[in-house]
Coordinates of C-alpha atoms in Angstrom, one line a residue:
M1 CA 7.8 -13.0 12.0
S2 CA 4.2 -13.9 12.3
T3 CA 2.3 -16.6 10.3
N4 CA 0.2 -13.8 8.8
T5 CA 3.3 -11.9 7.6
M6 CA 4.8 -15.0 6.1
R7 CA 1.5 -15.8 4.3
R8 CA 1.5 -12.4 2.7
A9 CA 5.1 -12.3 1.8
A10 CA 5.2 -15.8 0.3
T11 CA 2.4 -15.1 -2.2
G12 CA 3.3 -14.1 -5.8
V13 CA 6.9 -13.1 -5.2
I14 CA 8.0 -13.5 -8.9
G15 CA 9.1 -10.4 -10.7
L16 CA 11.0 -9.1 -13.6
A17 CA 13.1 -6.0 -13.9
V18 CA 13.1 -4.0 -17.1
A19 CA 16.6 -5.1 -17.8
G20 CA 15.6 -8.8 -17.4
T21 CA 16.9 -9.3 -13.9
L22 CA 14.8 -11.6 -11.7
T23 CA 13.6 -9.7 -8.6
L24 CA 12.3 -11.5 -5.5
T25 CA 10.9 -10.1 -2.3
G26 CA 12.0 -11.3 1.1
C27 CA 9.9 -11.7 4.2
K28 CA 9.4 -8.3 5.7
N29 CA 8.5 -7.8 9.4
G30 CA 6.8 -4.4 9.4
N31 CA 8.3 -1.4 7.8
E32 CA 11.9 -1.7 6.8
E33 CA 14.6 0.9 6.8
V34 CA 16.5 1.7 3.6
A35 CA 18.9 4.5 2.7
P36 CA 17.6 7.0 0.1
A37 CA 18.6 5.8 -3.3
Q38 CA 19.1 7.2 -6.8
S39 CA 16.2 6.7 -9.2
S40 CA 16.7 3.8 -11.6
A41 CA 14.8 2.0 -14.4
P42 CA 11.7 0.5 -12.9
A43 CA 11.7 -3.1 -11.8
A44 CA 8.4 -4.8 -11.1
Q45 CA 7.1 -7.9 -9.5
P46 CA 3.6 -9.3 -9.0
S47 CA 2.7 -10.0 -5.4
Q48 CA -0.6 -11.1 -3.8
A49 CA -2.7 -8.1 -2.5
G50 CA -7.0 -6.0 -4.3
Q51 CA -13.7 -0.5 -9.2
D52 CA -15.4 1.9 -9.3
S53 CA -13.2 5.0 -9.3
A54 CA -13.5 6.9 -6.1
Q55 CA -12.8 10.7 -5.9
P56 CA -10.7 12.0 -3.0
S57 CA -12.6 13.7 -0.3
T58 CA -12.0 15.6 2.9
P59 CA -10.9 13.1 5.6
A60 CA -13.8 12.2 7.9
S61 CA -14.3 10.3 11.1
P62 CA -13.8 6.6 10.7
S63 CA -16.9 4.4 10.2
T64 CA -17.8 2.0 12.9
D65 CA -18.1 -1.0 10.5
G66 CA -15.7 -3.8 11.4
G67 CA -14.0 -2.3 14.4
Q68 CA -13.6 0.6 16.8
A69 CA -10.9 3.1 17.4
G70 CA -8.0 1.9 19.5
A71 CA -6.1 3.7 22.3
A72 CA -5.6 7.4 21.9
G73 CA -7.7 7.5 18.7
Q74 CA -5.6 4.9 16.9
A75 CA -7.3 2.6 14.4
K76 CA -8.2 -0.8 15.7
P77 CA -7.3 -4.0 13.7
G78 CA -10.2 -4.9 11.4
Q79 CA -11.6 -1.4 11.3
T80 CA -13.2 -0.3 8.1
F81 CA -13.2 3.2 6.6
K82 CA -14.9 4.7 3.6
I83 CA -12.6 5.8 0.8
G84 CA -11.6 9.4 1.7
E85 CA -11.6 8.8 5.5
T86 CA -8.5 8.9 7.6
A87 CA -7.1 6.3 10.0
Q88 CA -4.6 7.2 12.7
I89 CA -1.9 4.6 12.9
P90 CA 1.2 4.0 15.0
F91 CA 4.3 3.9 12.7
S92 CA 7.9 2.8 13.2
Y93 CA 10.4 2.3 10.5
G94 CA 13.7 0.5 11.0
S95 CA 15.5 2.3 13.9
T96 CA 12.9 5.1 13.9
K97 CA 10.3 4.4 16.5
G98 CA 7.2 5.9 18.0
G99 CA 5.8 7.8 15.0
T100 CA 2.1 8.5 14.3
L101 CA 0.5 8.9 10.9
A102 CA -2.8 9.9 9.5
L103 CA -3.4 7.5 6.6
T104 CA -6.1 8.2 4.0
V105 CA -6.9 6.1 1.0
T106 CA -8.2 8.7 -1.4
A107 CA -9.1 6.8 -4.5
V108 CA -9.1 3.5 -6.3
E109 CA -8.7 4.2 -10.0
Q110 CA -8.8 1.8 -12.9
G111 CA -5.9 1.8 -15.4
Q112 CA -5.3 0.2 -18.8
P113 CA -3.4 -3.1 -19.4
A114 CA -1.0 -1.1 -21.6
D115 CA 0.1 0.9 -18.6
L116 CA 2.2 -2.1 -17.5
D117 CA 4.1 -2.5 -20.8
S118 CA 7.1 -0.5 -19.5
L119 CA 7.5 -2.9 -16.6
K120 CA 8.0 -5.8 -19.1
L121 CA 6.1 -8.4 -17.1
G122 CA 4.9 -10.1 -20.2
D123 CA 2.6 -13.2 -19.6
K124 CA 2.8 -12.8 -15.9
V125 CA 0.1 -10.1 -16.1
K126 CA -1.7 -11.3 -19.2
G127 CA -5.4 -10.6 -18.9
M128 CA -5.0 -8.6 -15.7
I129 CA -6.2 -5.0 -15.3
P130 CA -4.2 -2.5 -13.2
Y131 CA -5.8 -0.4 -10.6
Y132 CA -4.1 2.4 -8.7
V133 CA -4.7 2.7 -5.0
R134 CA -3.9 6.3 -4.1
Y135 CA -3.3 7.4 -0.6
T136 CA -1.9 10.2 1.5
V137 CA 0.2 10.1 4.7
K138 CA 0.5 12.9 7.2
N139 CA 2.9 13.0 10.1
I140 CA 0.8 13.8 13.1
G141 CA 3.4 12.7 15.7
T142 CA 6.6 14.2 17.1
V143 CA 9.1 11.8 15.4
D144 CA 10.9 12.9 12.2
L145 CA 10.1 10.2 9.6
S146 CA 12.6 11.3 7.0
Y147 CA 13.3 8.6 4.3
A148 CA 10.7 6.2 5.8
S149 CA 8.7 4.1 3.4
V150 CA 5.0 3.7 4.0
G151 CA 4.0 0.7 2.0
H152 CA 1.9 -2.4 2.9
I153 CA -1.1 -1.1 1.0
K154 CA -2.9 -3.7 -1.1
G155 CA -6.0 -3.6 -3.2
T156 CA -9.0 -5.7 -2.3
L157 CA -11.5 -7.6 -4.6
P158 CA -15.3 -7.7 -4.2
D159 CA -15.1 -11.0 -2.2
G160 CA -12.7 -9.4 0.3
S161 CA -9.6 -11.2 -0.9
E162 CA -6.4 -9.4 -1.8
A163 CA -5.7 -8.4 -5.4
Q164 CA -2.3 -9.2 -6.8
G165 CA 0.1 -6.3 -6.5
V166 CA 3.2 -5.1 -8.4
S167 CA 6.2 -3.7 -6.5
V168 CA 8.2 -1.3 -8.6
I169 CA 11.8 -0.4 -8.0
G170 CA 12.4 3.0 -9.6
K171 CA 9.9 5.4 -11.2
F172 CA 6.5 4.4 -12.6
E173 CA 4.7 7.6 -13.5
K174 CA 1.2 6.2 -13.5
C175 CA 1.6 5.3 -9.8
K176 CA 4.4 6.9 -7.9
D177 CA 5.5 5.2 -4.6
E178 CA 8.4 7.1 -3.0
T179 CA 10.0 7.2 0.4
L180 CA 9.1 10.1 2.6
P181 CA 11.3 13.2 2.0
K182 CA 13.9 14.7 4.3
G183 CA 12.4 16.7 7.1
F184 CA 9.1 14.8 7.2
T185 CA 8.1 16.2 10.6
N186 CA 4.8 17.0 12.2
G187 CA 2.3 18.4 9.7
Q188 CA 4.1 17.2 6.6
T189 CA 2.0 15.3 4.0
Q190 CA 2.9 13.1 1.0
T191 CA 0.8 11.4 -1.6
S192 CA 1.6 7.9 -2.8
C193 CA 0.2 5.0 -4.8
A194 CA 0.1 1.2 -4.8
I195 CA -0.6 -1.0 -7.9
A196 CA -3.3 -3.6 -7.6
L197 CA -4.1 -6.1 -10.4
A198 CA -7.6 -7.4 -11.0
P199 CA -7.5 -10.9 -12.4
S200 CA -9.7 -10.0 -15.4
A201 CA -11.9 -7.3 -16.8
Q202 CA -14.9 -8.8 -15.1
T203 CA -13.5 -8.5 -11.6
K204 CA -12.8 -5.0 -10.2
V205 CA -10.6 -3.8 -7.4
V206 CA -13.0 -2.1 -5.0
G207 CA -11.1 -1.2 -1.9
A208 CA -7.8 -1.3 -0.1
E209 CA -6.1 -2.8 3.0
Y210 CA -3.2 -1.5 5.1
W211 CA -1.4 -4.3 6.9
G212 CA 1.8 -2.6 8.1
D213 CA 3.3 -3.0 11.5
P214 CA 1.7 -3.6 14.1
Y215 CA -1.3 -5.0 12.1
N216 CA 0.8 -7.5 10.2
N217 CA 2.0 -9.2 13.4
L218 CA -1.5 -10.2 14.5
S219 CA -2.5 -13.9 14.3
D220 CA -6.0 -13.1 13.1
G221 CA -4.6 -11.2 10.1
K222 CA -6.8 -8.1 10.6
G223 CA -5.5 -5.0 8.8
L224 CA -7.3 -1.7 8.2
F225 CA -9.8 -1.6 5.3
W226 CA -11.2 1.1 3.0
K227 CA -14.2 0.5 0.8

């Protein structure tokens, strides 16, 4: 596990389930494989990750700010996209290898503090404002990605730092984050969402970063960015 991965996983790992059970995250090396699970009451945990609301748009060619396309059109570490543009990324999940996804951050939407009440995080999120980073994933490769989880999306703040995030176990209607369905083969698309917390009403979440494998294994810590 790289230094960069450890840095990200070690920040803000406290969490609280609705039932009062303490939830901690371990150190993840890329995208992990989990069996499909039954829905349960949400459990949430703050974690370190980053408004003007952005409307979804038709995916466009990536901007050239901060990087250039990698081999075979794949996004290069550090590459920056506009919200609504698509990045082509290599994707593996557990024992499933060699996939390719088209990843598009479609919007960064501001929520209300009361949205978090059902997660029962209490003083852990006092004064914070939730934002919802909405994104779509499309399978553009030849590998069946059934039940894979496409996470590693974090919000970013105006200074480029990561906003604190919340990982939810179960259903959170304001921002659904589910594993890919059975039969997620070439051409299939799913929408998803990541929660990002602004530290106060004066600081907005303005963008997003993807730092999944292989980008999280780089010593320079360069993911893919949307602004």
